[in-house]
C-alpha cells in the first residue's frame, strides 16, 4: 500500500504547477529567428496637426452631406480615407483660442496659463518661447528611445534656445511661425508688419536658416520628402519614431494683398507651373486644403512603403489647432454648423470685424469698409457678431476635426465617438499607450483617453458626476464624466495686461455636451465689449451646435453649482506664469545674414510679383 503524500508534497506540487503555468502565459517579449527573447518595440507615433483648419473643411466631417473617400466633391480624399481606417472623434476640443497656445497645449498637455504662452501668439520678434522647464511629448518619447522629428510650423519661439531642437526634437524642417509672419518674393507684407522691409519668411533645417524667404513653389513636396525619409530611415533601423507633421496650411499670407492671401505649391496653385504673373504659389483657400490633404496622403504612403508591420504599428492622430479666421472670409474656412448664433443676435450690427491688420473705416453706404493703414488698400469686413471663429471660444474655433488610427493597436476602424476629448489629452494618452507613466507633479491638465481611442468608453447620458452607489462606469470613465474643459482668452476692456489684451480669464467651460458661458465676446480685439453672464449662458452643443438657444438656468441649478465649483478648483490649482508672448524686440527677428538683408538670394527685380505696390490703390 503506497504512502499518502503529506501537506508539504501537495504544496510543492501546487507551486510547481503555478511555475509551469506562468511559463506558458504570454509575455511582453517576442522571439526572433536567432532564438533570443526581445522586448516588444513600442508603436511609432505620427501627429498630423493642421493650422486653422475648420471642422467643416474636412469632407468626412461636413454636416451637409455624408462624403466618402471616393466622393469627387470632397477636397480631402486622403483625410476621408484615414477616417475609414480609424476612429472619427466628433467632440474633440482645442484647449486654446490661438495657435501658439494650442501648440503648447498639444506638446505639454497643459493649459496656456500654466506655460505662460498667452495672451497672444509668439510674433517673429518674440523675446521668449516655450520655456526649457516644460517637458514636451517629444522629450518624453526621446527618453524612451524614439527618433523625433518636426516637419512644418513650430510657433513656440524662433530664437536660439527656443527652437524645436531645444525641446525634444532630433530634427526639424519647417517654418518658425505662421505663414503671415513674413514677406515672400511675389508677396510683400505691409508696413504694419514689416516697416523695415527685412522681414523675410525663413525656412529652417535644424538650427540653421537654409532659405530666406522660403520658396513656396515646392515647399509641400519638400515637407513630404522630409517626412518620408525620416520614416523609412528609422523603420529600416527598427527604431520607434515620432513624427510631428505640423502643416503650414491653411493659414493665410500676410496683409495687405487680400486678393492673393492663400498659397499652394506649383502642382496645386492656380497658375500651374508658371503661375499668375510668373509666380506659382497663388492659390485659393480650397487649393490650400487640397494640398494639406495631399501632404497627409504622402505621409500615409510613406508608412505603407515602410511595410505593413510598420504602418499597422503606428499610432496616427490627426486634428487642427484652431478653427477658421472668420474675418478673413474667402481666405479662411467655413464655420459649418457652429454659427455662434447667439452672439450674432446680441452684438450691435454697427460693429465691424476686419481682416488681419486692417482697420474699420466706414463710409456712407459702406458700413463694413476696412482699410490698411497708410495705404489705399480697402476691403469689406464682416459684422462682429459673425466673427466667432479664430480668437474666440465659440464652437467654430474650438470644435476640431479629429481622427485616430492604429490598426495593430486596437483602434476600431470606420467608427465614430462622441466622447469629449481635448488636444490636452494627446500627451498623457500617447504615453499611456506606449506604457510610460507621467512623472508625479507634472501638473498635466490632459487625461488618459486610451479607452476612447480604443472604442471602449462607456458613454454617460449625464454631464454631472455619478452619485454614490452608481458603479456602472470604471474609474477612467468616472473621471471623464466629472471632467470639465476650460476656455481661456484675453481681449477684455480692462485688466493688468496692456491694451488690447486686458486680462486672461476663463470665458467658457464644458462639462460633457453642456457649454457654460461666463463672458461673451467676438473674436480677437473687435470693438464689441465683453458681456458678463450671471447665471451663465448654457448651451447643449450636441443638439444646438450653433449656440442659438440658451437653456433655462433655473432648470440646471445642479449643473451651474457643479461648474462653479470645478472652475474655482481649476483656478486655485494654477500658479500663474507671467505672459511670455508680450516681450518683443526687432533684434530677435530670424535673419540668415544682416549684410544680405536677411536673404539667401538676391532681391528679384519684380519684388512684389508685378502687382501694385502696397502704397497704391487696389480694387476689391
C-alpha positions as a printed NumPy array, in Angstrom:
array([[  0.   ,   0.   ,   0.   ],
       [  1.5  ,   3.362,  -1.103],
       [  2.156,   6.131,   1.278],
       [ -0.202,   9.111,   1.35 ],
       [  1.613,  12.358,   0.406],
       [  1.874,  14.867,   3.23 ],
       [  0.812,  18.532,   3.134],
       [  4.307,  19.615,   2.11 ],
       [  4.172,  17.495,  -1.018],
       [  0.808,  18.971,  -2.022],
       [  2.225,  22.479,  -1.525],
       [  5.275,  21.686,  -3.634],
       [  3.062,  20.262,  -6.382],
       [  0.917,  23.373,  -6.429],
       [  3.972,  25.643,  -6.643],
       [  5.376,  23.506,  -9.463],
       [  2.06 ,  23.724, -11.324],
       [  1.948,  27.537, -10.951],
       [  5.518,  27.892, -12.259],
       [  4.693,  25.774, -15.301],
       [  1.512,  27.812, -15.907],
       [  3.359,  31.129, -15.725],
       [  5.879,  29.98 , -18.307],
       [  3.031,  29.327, -20.719],
       [  1.424,  32.781, -20.328],
       [  2.073,  35.492, -22.966],
       [  4.824,  37.975, -22.179],
       [  5.839,  41.377, -23.492],
       [  8.794,  39.777, -25.257],
       [  8.932,  38.119, -28.637],
       [ 11.228,  35.515, -30.165],
       [ 13.302,  36.249, -33.251],
       [ 14.98 ,  33.909, -35.698],
       [ 18.091,  33.769, -33.504],
       [ 16.025,  32.218, -30.726],
       [ 16.608,  35.139, -28.362],
       [ 13.855,  36.948, -26.493],
       [ 13.359,  40.618, -27.355],
       [ 11.196,  43.238, -25.688],
       [  8.315,  44.252, -27.943],
       [  9.04 ,  47.552, -29.675],
       [  6.612,  50.345, -28.765],
       [  4.407,  51.782, -31.53 ],
       [  5.518,  54.622, -33.752],
       [  3.631,  57.882, -33.302],
       [  2.582,  60.317, -36.03 ],
       [  0.717,  63.521, -35.18 ],
       [ -0.793,  65.433, -38.107],
       [ -1.649,  68.958, -36.944],
       [ -3.348,  71.429, -39.282],
       [ -3.264,  75.221, -38.99 ],
       [ -6.679,  76.95 , -38.723],
       [ -8.443,  74.071, -40.475],
       [-12.112,  74.089, -39.527],
       [-14.253,  71.068, -38.694],
       [-16.363,  71.666, -41.796],
       [-13.331,  71.985, -44.098],
       [-12.784,  68.213, -43.951],
       [-15.086,  66.252, -46.232],
       [-15.842,  63.437, -43.827],
       [-16.836,  65.926, -41.095],
       [-19.076,  68.093, -43.22 ],
       [-22.594,  68.083, -41.902],
       [-24.484,  68.939, -45.082],
       [-23.751,  65.553, -46.615],
       [-22.03 ,  62.272, -45.955],
       [-18.929,  62.429, -48.11 ],
       [-16.891,  59.306, -48.679],
       [-13.291,  58.821, -49.771],
       [-14.367,  58.353, -53.407],
       [-16.591,  61.446, -53.471],
       [-15.001,  63.729, -56.074],
       [-16.57 ,  66.801, -54.461],
       [-14.513,  66.339, -51.294],
       [-11.288,  68.336, -51.13 ],
       [ -9.833,  65.942, -48.551],
       [ -9.999,  62.417, -50.027],
       [ -6.914,  61.154, -48.176],
       [ -8.134,  62.501, -44.836],
       [-11.536,  60.968, -45.53 ],
       [ -9.838,  57.621, -46.195],
       [ -7.941,  57.916, -42.925],
       [-11.293,  58.262, -41.162],
       [-12.496,  54.958, -42.655],
       [ -9.357,  53.277, -41.301],
       [ -9.731,  54.596, -37.778],
       [-11.909,  56.358, -35.243],
       [-13.538,  59.703, -36.019],
       [-13.911,  61.888, -32.928],
       [-16.864,  64.259, -33.108],
       [-16.3  ,  66.168, -29.861],
       [-12.589,  66.975, -29.932],
       [-11.826,  70.384, -28.413],
       [ -8.956,  72.802, -28.827],
       [ -7.83 ,  74.   , -25.382],
       [ -6.833,  77.48 , -26.601],
       [ -8.16 ,  80.152, -28.943],
       [ -4.868,  80.954, -30.748],
       [ -2.1  ,  78.996, -32.472],
       [  0.886,  79.241, -30.11 ],
       [ -1.172,  78.311, -27.051],
       [ -2.844,  75.397, -28.871],
       [  0.555,  74.031, -29.889],
       [  1.984,  74.423, -26.419],
       [ -1.043,  72.535, -25.07 ],
       [ -0.537,  69.717, -27.567],
       [  3.124,  69.283, -26.676],
       [  2.869,  69.727, -22.883],
       [ -0.678,  68.648, -22.017],
       [ -1.138,  71.923, -20.111],
       [ -3.393,  74.933, -20.377],
       [ -1.542,  78.028, -21.651],
       [ -1.992,  79.809, -18.333],
       [  0.393,  77.252, -16.807],
       [  3.07 ,  77.527, -19.521],
       [  2.928,  81.305, -19.964],
       [  2.011,  81.008, -23.65 ],
       [ -0.518,  83.854, -23.578],
       [ -2.192,  86.271, -24.265],
       [ -1.175,  86.482, -27.939],
       [  0.873,  84.306, -30.3  ],
       [  4.658,  84.474, -30.446],
       [  5.468,  87.058, -33.102],
       [  8.633,  86.78 , -35.257],
       [ 10.484,  89.194, -32.948],
       [  9.432,  87.471, -29.709],
       [ 11.993,  87.501, -26.932],
       [ 10.777,  84.215, -25.479],
       [  9.231,  80.917, -26.478],
       [  8.15 ,  77.721, -24.752],
       [ 10.386,  77.59 , -21.681],
       [ 13.029,  74.927, -21.154],
       [ 11.437,  73.811, -17.886],
       [  8.477,  72.422, -19.844],
       [  8.7  ,  68.746, -20.788],
       [  7.212,  68.091, -24.204],
       [  5.856,  64.879, -25.657],
       [  8.986,  64.843, -27.82 ],
       [ 11.144,  64.963, -24.675],
       [  9.287,  62.026, -23.164],
       [  9.471,  59.933, -26.326],
       [ 13.122,  60.807, -26.855],
       [ 13.823,  59.459, -23.364],
       [ 12.132,  56.206, -24.414],
       [ 14.484,  55.76 , -27.357],
       [ 12.298,  57.299, -30.068],
       [ 13.724,  59.227, -33.004],
       [ 11.839,  62.533, -33.106],
       [ 11.217,  64.992, -35.917],
       [  9.079,  68.048, -36.583],
       [  8.174,  68.914, -40.15 ],
       [  6.398,  72.238, -40.594],
       [  5.218,  75.014, -38.309],
       [  6.659,  75.492, -34.795],
       [  5.33 ,  78.834, -33.421],
       [  6.775,  78.418, -29.939],
       [  9.807,  80.657, -30.234],
       [ 12.189,  81.446, -33.097],
       [ 15.346,  82.415, -31.206],
       [ 18.219,  80.024, -30.468],
       [ 17.341,  78.195, -27.279],
       [ 13.639,  78.106, -28.117],
       [ 13.724,  76.034, -31.302],
       [ 12.272,  72.519, -31.681],
       [ 15.817,  71.13 , -31.458],
       [ 15.874,  72.566, -27.923],
       [ 12.541,  70.985, -26.971],
       [ 12.988,  67.278, -27.63 ],
       [ 13.161,  67.047, -31.425],
       [ 16.21 ,  65.468, -33.046],
       [ 15.351,  67.126, -36.35 ],
       [ 13.263,  69.994, -37.662],
       [ 12.497,  71.172, -41.172],
       [  9.988,  73.973, -41.437],
       [  8.761,  77.498, -40.725],
       [  9.201,  79.032, -37.238],
       [  5.746,  80.659, -37.134],
       [  2.586,  81.318, -39.143],
       [  2.622,  81.927, -42.903],
       [  1.648,  85.568, -42.402],
       [  4.799,  86.108, -40.356],
       [  6.956,  87.427, -43.189],
       [  7.319,  88.529, -46.798],
       [  7.905,  86.37 , -49.859],
       [  9.228,  87.081, -53.298],
       [  5.959,  87.922, -55.002],
       [  4.062,  88.723, -51.819],
       [  5.411,  91.557, -49.667],
       [  3.96 ,  92.343, -46.25 ],
       [  2.702,  95.825, -45.471],
       [  4.442,  98.304, -43.234],
       [  2.27 ,  97.443, -40.249],
       [  4.127,  94.137, -40.055],
       [  7.408,  94.907, -41.819],
       [  8.335,  98.598, -41.515],
       [ 11.995,  97.997, -42.448],
       [ 11.487,  95.652, -45.4  ],
       [ 13.655,  92.863, -43.943],
       [ 11.034,  90.527, -42.503],
       [ 11.519,  87.647, -44.936],
       [  9.787,  84.368, -44.044],
       [ 12.553,  81.849, -43.199],
       [ 12.852,  78.101, -43.69 ],
       [ 14.838,  76.219, -41.038],
       [ 16.68 ,  72.916, -41.163],
       [ 17.614,  72.153, -37.58 ],
       [ 19.135,  75.308, -36.116],
       [ 20.031,  76.82 , -39.468],
       [ 18.106,  79.093, -41.812],
       [ 18.52 ,  77.408, -45.202],
       [ 16.213,  79.628, -47.222],
       [ 15.012,  83.195, -46.669],
       [ 12.48 ,  83.9  , -47.929],
       [ 11.138,  80.388, -48.291],
       [ 10.24 ,  79.27 , -51.806],
       [  6.596,  78.21 , -51.663],
       [  6.543,  76.758, -55.167],
       [  7.968,  73.466, -53.861],
       [  7.535,  73.638, -50.074],
       [  4.8  ,  70.969, -49.886],
       [  6.829,  68.332, -51.805],
       [  9.805,  69.084, -49.571],
       [  7.662,  68.559, -46.486],
       [  6.574,  65.17 , -47.828],
       [ 10.127,  64.178, -48.717],
       [ 11.445,  65.118, -45.277],
       [  8.726,  63.045, -43.613],
       [  9.225,  60.098, -45.978],
       [ 12.994,  59.921, -45.477],
       [ 12.604,  60.099, -41.712],
       [ 10.02 ,  57.297, -41.624],
       [ 11.94 ,  54.975, -43.943],
       [ 15.27 ,  55.565, -42.216],
       [ 14.084,  54.667, -38.744],
       [ 11.752,  51.915, -39.904],
       [ 14.729,  50.225, -41.571],
       [ 16.679,  50.564, -38.308],
       [ 13.72 ,  49.159, -36.334],
       [ 13.809,  52.238, -34.129],
       [ 10.483,  53.657, -32.938],
       [  9.856,  57.132, -34.321],
       [  7.745,  60.171, -33.544],
       [  6.842,  62.389, -36.481],
       [  5.067,  65.667, -35.743],
       [  3.762,  66.919, -39.088],
       [  2.596,  70.45 , -38.333],
       [  1.121,  71.658, -41.604],
       [  1.746,  75.251, -42.66 ],
       [ -1.674,  75.052, -44.321],
       [ -4.264,  76.611, -44.218],
       [ -3.068,  79.843, -42.592],
       [ -3.282,  82.841, -44.925],
       [ -0.357,  85.003, -46.09 ],
       [  0.34 ,  88.471, -44.715],
       [ -1.666,  91.61 , -45.459],
       [ -2.415,  93.792, -47.319],
       [ -2.704,  91.805, -50.586],
       [ -6.051,  90.376, -49.536],
       [ -6.944,  89.187, -53.027],
       [ -3.849,  86.954, -53.005],
       [ -3.972,  85.7  , -49.452],
       [ -3.605,  81.933, -49.873],
       [ -0.836,  79.74 , -51.249],
       [ -0.016,  76.297, -52.568],
       [  2.961,  74.704, -54.277],
       [  3.144,  74.568, -58.056],
       [  1.037,  71.436, -58.583],
       [ -1.908,  72.839, -56.599],
       [ -1.596,  76.546, -57.354],
       [ -3.879,  78.462, -59.682],
       [ -1.033,  79.231, -62.061],
       [  0.229,  75.696, -62.548],
       [  3.897,  75.543, -63.471],
       [  4.214,  79.208, -64.383],
       [  1.651,  80.719, -62.104],
       [ -0.063,  84.053, -62.137],
       [  2.311,  86.879, -63.004],
       [  5.207,  84.423, -63.11 ],
       [  4.703,  83.1  , -59.571],
       [  3.28 ,  79.65 , -58.963],
       [  2.121,  79.771, -55.355],
       [ -1.037,  81.845, -55.976],
       [ -3.991,  79.867, -54.693],
       [ -7.48 ,  79.94 , -53.304],
       [ -8.481,  78.539, -49.945],
       [ -9.732,  75.272, -51.44 ],
       [ -6.356,  74.731, -53.126],
       [ -4.624,  75.066, -49.764],
       [ -6.972,  72.49 , -48.235],
       [ -6.31 ,  70.097, -51.107],
       [ -2.563,  70.462, -50.736],
       [ -2.707,  69.865, -46.989],
       [ -4.637,  66.682, -47.721],
       [ -2.027,  65.726, -50.336],
       [  0.769,  66.126, -47.777],
       [ -1.17 ,  63.932, -45.35 ],
       [ -1.505,  61.351, -48.089],
       [  2.248,  61.47 , -48.678],
       [  2.911,  60.688, -45.022],
       [  0.479,  57.77 , -45.072],
       [  2.075,  56.474, -48.302],
       [  5.491,  56.576, -46.619],
       [  4.154,  54.432, -43.764],
       [  2.825,  51.922, -46.298],
       [  6.134,  52.   , -48.149],
       [  7.899,  51.08 , -44.911],
       [  5.813,  47.9  , -44.797],
       [  2.528,  46.755, -43.307],
       [  4.162,  45.898, -39.986],
       [  5.348,  49.489, -39.606],
       [  2.127,  51.018, -40.91 ],
       [ -0.091,  48.853, -38.714],
       [  2.011,  49.553, -35.638],
       [  1.891,  53.347, -35.976],
       [ -0.482,  55.421, -33.885],
       [ -1.713,  58.246, -36.136],
       [ -3.535,  61.275, -34.704],
       [ -4.975,  63.961, -36.976],
       [ -6.539,  67.215, -35.79 ],
       [ -6.26 ,  71.013, -36.078],
       [ -5.005,  73.719, -33.734],
       [ -7.959,  76.093, -34.204],
       [-10.833,  76.942, -36.488],
       [-11.357,  79.476, -39.276],
       [-10.294,  83.12 , -39.095],
       [-13.792,  84.309, -39.918],
       [-12.948,  87.921, -40.748],
       [-10.557,  86.66 , -43.453],
       [-13.648,  85.443, -45.337],
       [-12.635,  83.719, -48.606],
       [ -9.072,  83.333, -47.295],
       [-10.313,  81.068, -44.487],
       [-12.585,  78.11 , -43.942],
       [-16.199,  77.514, -43.006],
       [-17.854,  77.696, -39.605],
       [-20.172,  74.946, -40.776],
       [-22.914,  74.258, -38.198],
       [-21.062,  76.216, -35.491],
       [-22.576,  79.572, -36.341],
       [-22.414,  81.318, -32.964],
       [-25.975,  82.49 , -33.493],
       [-26.498,  83.928, -30.002],
       [-23.514,  86.253, -30.478],
       [-24.751,  87.443, -33.861],
       [-28.147,  88.288, -32.397],
       [-26.735,  90.187, -29.411],
       [-23.842,  92.241, -30.789],
       [-24.524,  95.607, -32.395],
       [-24.635,  95.451, -36.166],
       [-22.632,  98.692, -36.248],
       [-19.539,  96.797, -35.077],
       [-17.247,  95.616, -37.915],
       [-14.547,  92.945, -37.799],
       [-11.746,  93.436, -40.345],
       [ -9.178,  91.047, -41.815],
       [ -5.776,  90.911, -40.131],
       [ -4.035,  94.311, -39.85 ],
       [ -6.955,  96.161, -41.496],
       [ -8.915,  98.767, -39.517],
       [-12.608,  99.755, -39.708],
       [-13.137, 102.928, -41.757],
       [-16.841, 103.134, -42.672],
       [-18.246, 105.466, -45.29 ],
       [-21.868, 106.282, -46.147],
       [-23.219, 103.194, -47.855],
       [-20.077, 101.213, -46.92 ],
       [-20.601, 100.291, -43.285],
       [-18.168,  97.359, -43.456],
       [-15.318,  99.226, -45.168],
       [-11.856,  98.376, -43.792],
       [ -8.551,  99.965, -44.812],
       [ -4.908,  99.058, -44.439],
       [ -3.308, 101.993, -42.543],
       [ -1.19 , 104.319, -44.66 ],
       [ -2.404, 102.918, -47.98 ],
       [ -5.428, 102.957, -50.235],
       [ -5.99 ,  99.234, -49.807],
       [ -9.544,  98.562, -48.762],
       [-11.741,  95.513, -48.25 ],
       [-15.132,  94.821, -46.766],
       [-15.217,  93.297, -43.303],
       [-17.955,  91.346, -41.54 ],
       [-20.263,  92.05 , -38.628],
       [-18.584,  91.47 , -35.27 ],
       [-21.464,  89.156, -34.49 ],
       [-20.363,  86.95 , -37.389],
       [-16.75 ,  86.888, -36.199],
       [-16.943,  83.833, -33.945],
       [-14.008,  81.838, -35.272],
       [-10.275,  82.105, -34.538],
       [ -9.551,  84.146, -31.418],
       [-12.862,  83.271, -29.747],
       [-14.174,  80.389, -27.648],
       [-17.269,  79.778, -29.797],
       [-17.653,  76.26 , -31.187],
       [-16.345,  77.169, -34.649],
       [-12.917,  77.775, -33.119],
       [-12.742,  75.039, -30.506],
       [-14.56 ,  72.052, -32.061],
       [-11.899,  70.339, -34.128],
       [-11.943,  67.58 , -36.733],
       [-10.021,  64.624, -35.297],
       [ -9.147,  61.085, -36.371],
       [ -7.154,  58.352, -34.617],
       [ -5.769,  55.273, -36.39 ],
       [ -3.751,  52.368, -35.039],
       [ -4.517,  49.201, -36.954],
       [ -2.34 ,  46.958, -34.83 ],
       [ -3.26 ,  48.558, -31.532],
       [ -6.987,  48.036, -31.313],
       [ -8.368,  51.371, -32.526],
       [-11.674,  50.462, -34.227],
       [-11.975,  51.149, -37.947],
       [-14.751,  53.178, -39.526],
       [-16.403,  54.145, -36.236],
       [-17.19 ,  57.434, -34.509],
       [-17.064,  58.63 , -30.912],
       [-18.982,  61.48 , -29.295],
       [-16.906,  61.471, -26.102],
       [-15.487,  64.843, -25.055],
       [-11.764,  64.89 , -25.811],
       [ -9.181,  67.674, -25.834],
       [ -5.857,  68.281, -27.527],
       [ -4.581,  68.376, -23.926],
       [ -5.174,  64.614, -23.806],
       [ -2.696,  63.707, -26.55 ],
       [  0.39 ,  63.67 , -24.316],
       [ -0.98 ,  61.555, -21.426],
       [ -2.785,  59.205, -23.808],
       [  0.201,  58.587, -26.083],
       [  2.431,  57.958, -23.073],
       [ -0.145,  55.569, -21.623],
       [ -0.41 ,  53.676, -24.903],
       [  3.36 ,  53.144, -25.024],
       [  3.418,  52.079, -21.368],
       [  5.04 ,  55.17 , -19.823],
       [  3.808,  56.961, -16.718],
       [  3.768,  60.742, -16.412],
       [  6.015,  61.839, -13.553],
       [  4.177,  62.864, -10.394],
       [  3.914,  66.632, -10.009],
       [  3.981,  67.416, -13.724],
       [  0.647,  69.327, -13.48 ],
       [ -0.643,  67.919, -16.749],
       [ -4.221,  69.04 , -17.447],
       [ -4.942,  66.397, -20.056],
       [ -6.237,  62.951, -19.108],
       [ -5.645,  59.476, -20.467],
       [ -8.389,  58.737, -23.01 ],
       [ -6.992,  55.411, -24.197],
       [-10.396,  53.808, -23.662],
       [-11.936,  56.38 , -26.012],
       [ -9.305,  55.746, -28.679],
       [ -9.867,  52.   , -28.38 ],
       [-13.642,  52.357, -28.591],
       [-14.108,  51.063, -25.046],
       [-15.518,  54.216, -23.433],
       [-18.881,  53.858, -21.759],
       [-20.87 ,  56.932, -22.652],
       [-22.909,  58.573, -19.945],
       [-26.087,  60.469, -20.698],
       [-25.42 ,  62.726, -17.726],
       [-22.944,  65.578, -17.606],
       [-22.925,  65.531, -13.816],
       [-20.732,  63.299, -11.638],
       [-22.052,  59.9  , -10.652],
       [-23.796,  59.704,  -7.329],
       [-22.723,  57.333,  -4.595],
       [-23.713,  53.793,  -5.466],
       [-23.684,  54.319,  -9.242],
       [-20.958,  51.897, -10.262],
       [-21.825,  51.324, -13.917],
       [-18.609,  53.   , -15.031],
       [-14.971,  52.171, -14.413],
       [-12.617,  54.661, -12.772],
       [-11.382,  56.114, -16.059],
       [-14.913,  56.678, -17.324],
       [-15.915,  58.111, -13.958],
       [-13.098,  60.642, -14.087],
       [-14.075,  61.634, -17.6  ],
       [-17.743,  62.052, -16.669],
       [-16.707,  64.521, -13.962],
       [-14.313,  66.34 , -16.23 ],
       [-14.556,  69.952, -17.336],
       [-12.737,  71.798, -20.113],
       [-11.925,  75.47 , -19.6  ],
       [-11.578,  78.062, -22.342],
       [ -9.271,  80.984, -21.545],
       [ -8.871,  84.117, -23.63 ],
       [ -7.871,  87.771, -23.493],
       [ -9.387,  90.881, -25.118],
       [-11.06 ,  92.343, -22.036],
       [-11.58 ,  96.094, -21.782],
       [ -9.653,  96.335, -18.513],
       [ -7.102,  94.293, -16.606],
       [ -3.431,  94.059, -15.668],
       [ -2.257,  93.395, -19.232],
       [ -1.617,  96.233, -21.703],
       [ -4.346,  97.118, -24.201],
       [ -5.892,  95.478, -26.114],
       [ -5.323,  92.341, -24.039],
       [ -6.829,  93.493, -20.726],
       [ -6.682,  90.241, -18.838],
       [ -6.594,  86.491, -19.393],
       [ -9.57 ,  84.652, -17.932],
       [-11.932,  81.707, -18.302],
       [-14.788,  82.834, -20.547],
       [-16.491,  79.468, -21.   ],
       [-16.305,  75.838, -19.945],
       [-17.692,  72.473, -20.967],
       [-18.987,  69.56 , -18.944],
       [-19.898,  66.872, -21.429],
       [-22.121,  68.427, -24.067],
       [-23.101,  71.327, -21.825],
       [-21.25 ,  74.566, -22.502],
       [-21.474,  77.395, -19.985],
       [-20.565,  80.976, -20.914],
       [-19.444,  83.476, -18.28 ],
       [-18.158,  86.147, -20.665],
       [-19.217,  86.517, -24.305],
       [-17.401,  88.479, -26.985],
       [-16.497,  88.193, -30.655],
       [-13.019,  87.246, -31.855],
       [ -9.731,  88.969, -31.233],
       [ -9.883,  92.675, -30.37 ],
       [-13.042,  93.821, -32.112],
       [-14.864,  96.849, -30.733],
       [-17.662,  94.929, -29.013],
       [-17.041,  94.738, -25.279],
       [-17.168,  91.552, -23.266],
       [-20.509,  90.813, -21.582],
       [-20.69 ,  89.074, -18.198],
       [-23.381,  86.45 , -17.57 ],
       [-24.671,  85.556, -14.11 ],
       [-26.126,  82.994, -14.218],
       [-24.04 ,  81.72 , -17.122],
       [-25.48 ,  81.102, -20.56 ],
       [-25.903,  77.361, -21.058],
       [-25.992,  75.622, -24.429],
       [-26.44 ,  71.961, -25.287],
       [-23.884,  71.901, -28.101],
       [-24.836,  68.361, -29.104],
       [-28.345,  69.37 , -30.099],
       [-27.595,  73.066, -30.608],
       [-24.144,  73.314, -32.242],
       [-24.971,  76.839, -33.454],
       [-25.191,  78.007, -29.817],
       [-28.503,  79.664, -30.593],
       [-30.847,  78.627, -27.792],
       [-29.701,  79.078, -24.175],
       [-31.172,  76.619, -21.718],
       [-33.208,  77.758, -18.735],
       [-30.709,  78.228, -15.88 ],
       [-33.447,  77.614, -13.273],
       [-33.722,  74.061, -14.575],
       [-29.968,  73.488, -14.345],
       [-29.12 ,  74.587, -10.817],
       [-27.075,  71.457, -10.101],
       [-25.078,  71.878, -13.269],
       [-24.276,  75.53 , -12.534],
       [-23.233,  74.821,  -8.947],
       [-21.046,  71.948, -10.08 ],
       [-19.499,  74.06 , -12.842],
       [-18.687,  76.947, -10.497],
       [-17.097,  74.503,  -8.057],
       [-14.94 ,  72.964, -10.786],
       [-13.883,  76.359, -12.1  ],
       [-12.945,  77.503,  -8.597],
       [-10.853,  74.361,  -8.134],
       [ -9.224,  74.847, -11.526],
       [ -8.212,  78.436, -10.888],
       [ -6.971,  77.6  ,  -7.39 ],
       [ -4.694,  74.919,  -8.877],
       [ -2.853,  77.386, -11.08 ],
       [  0.439,  79.001, -10.203],
       [  0.196,  81.867, -12.618],
       [  3.047,  82.126, -15.072],
       [  3.988,  85.527, -16.451],
       [  2.852,  86.098, -20.057],
       [  5.742,  85.173, -22.338],
       [  4.362,  86.409, -25.649],
       [  4.425,  90.162, -24.985],
       [  8.179,  90.861, -24.843],
       [  9.407,  91.743, -28.349],
       [ 12.442,  93.347, -29.964],
       [ 13.435,  93.604, -33.661],
       [ 16.898,  92.272, -32.821],
       [ 15.311,  88.841, -32.287],
       [ 13.971,  88.562, -35.85 ],
       [ 15.328,  85.464, -37.61 ],
       [ 17.937,  86.634, -40.099],
       [ 20.348,  84.469, -42.092],
       [ 22.718,  87.37 , -42.726],
       [ 22.227,  91.05 , -41.87 ],
       [ 24.592,  92.169, -44.638],
       [ 22.482,  90.383, -47.264],
       [ 19.287,  91.975, -45.959],
       [ 18.231,  88.703, -44.294],
       [ 18.078,  86.915, -47.653],
       [ 19.719,  83.794, -49.066],
       [ 19.317,  85.028, -52.652],
       [ 19.375,  88.45 , -54.35 ],
       [ 16.3  ,  90.617, -54.473],
       [ 14.273,  89.995, -57.652],
       [ 13.72 ,  92.943, -59.97 ],
       [  9.952,  92.498, -59.673],
       [  9.765,  92.055, -55.908],
       [  6.   ,  92.102, -55.493],
       [  5.138,  89.91 , -58.422],
       [  4.082,  92.562, -60.901],
       [  1.191,  93.855, -58.804],
       [  0.625,  97.26 , -57.312],
       [  2.921,  98.424, -54.545],
       [  1.419,  98.477, -51.091],
       [  1.056, 102.257, -51.333],
       [ -1.13 , 102.056, -54.423],
       [ -4.871, 101.588, -54.625],
       [ -6.296,  98.194, -55.469],
       [ -9.891,  97.449, -56.436],
       [-11.701,  94.939, -54.247]])
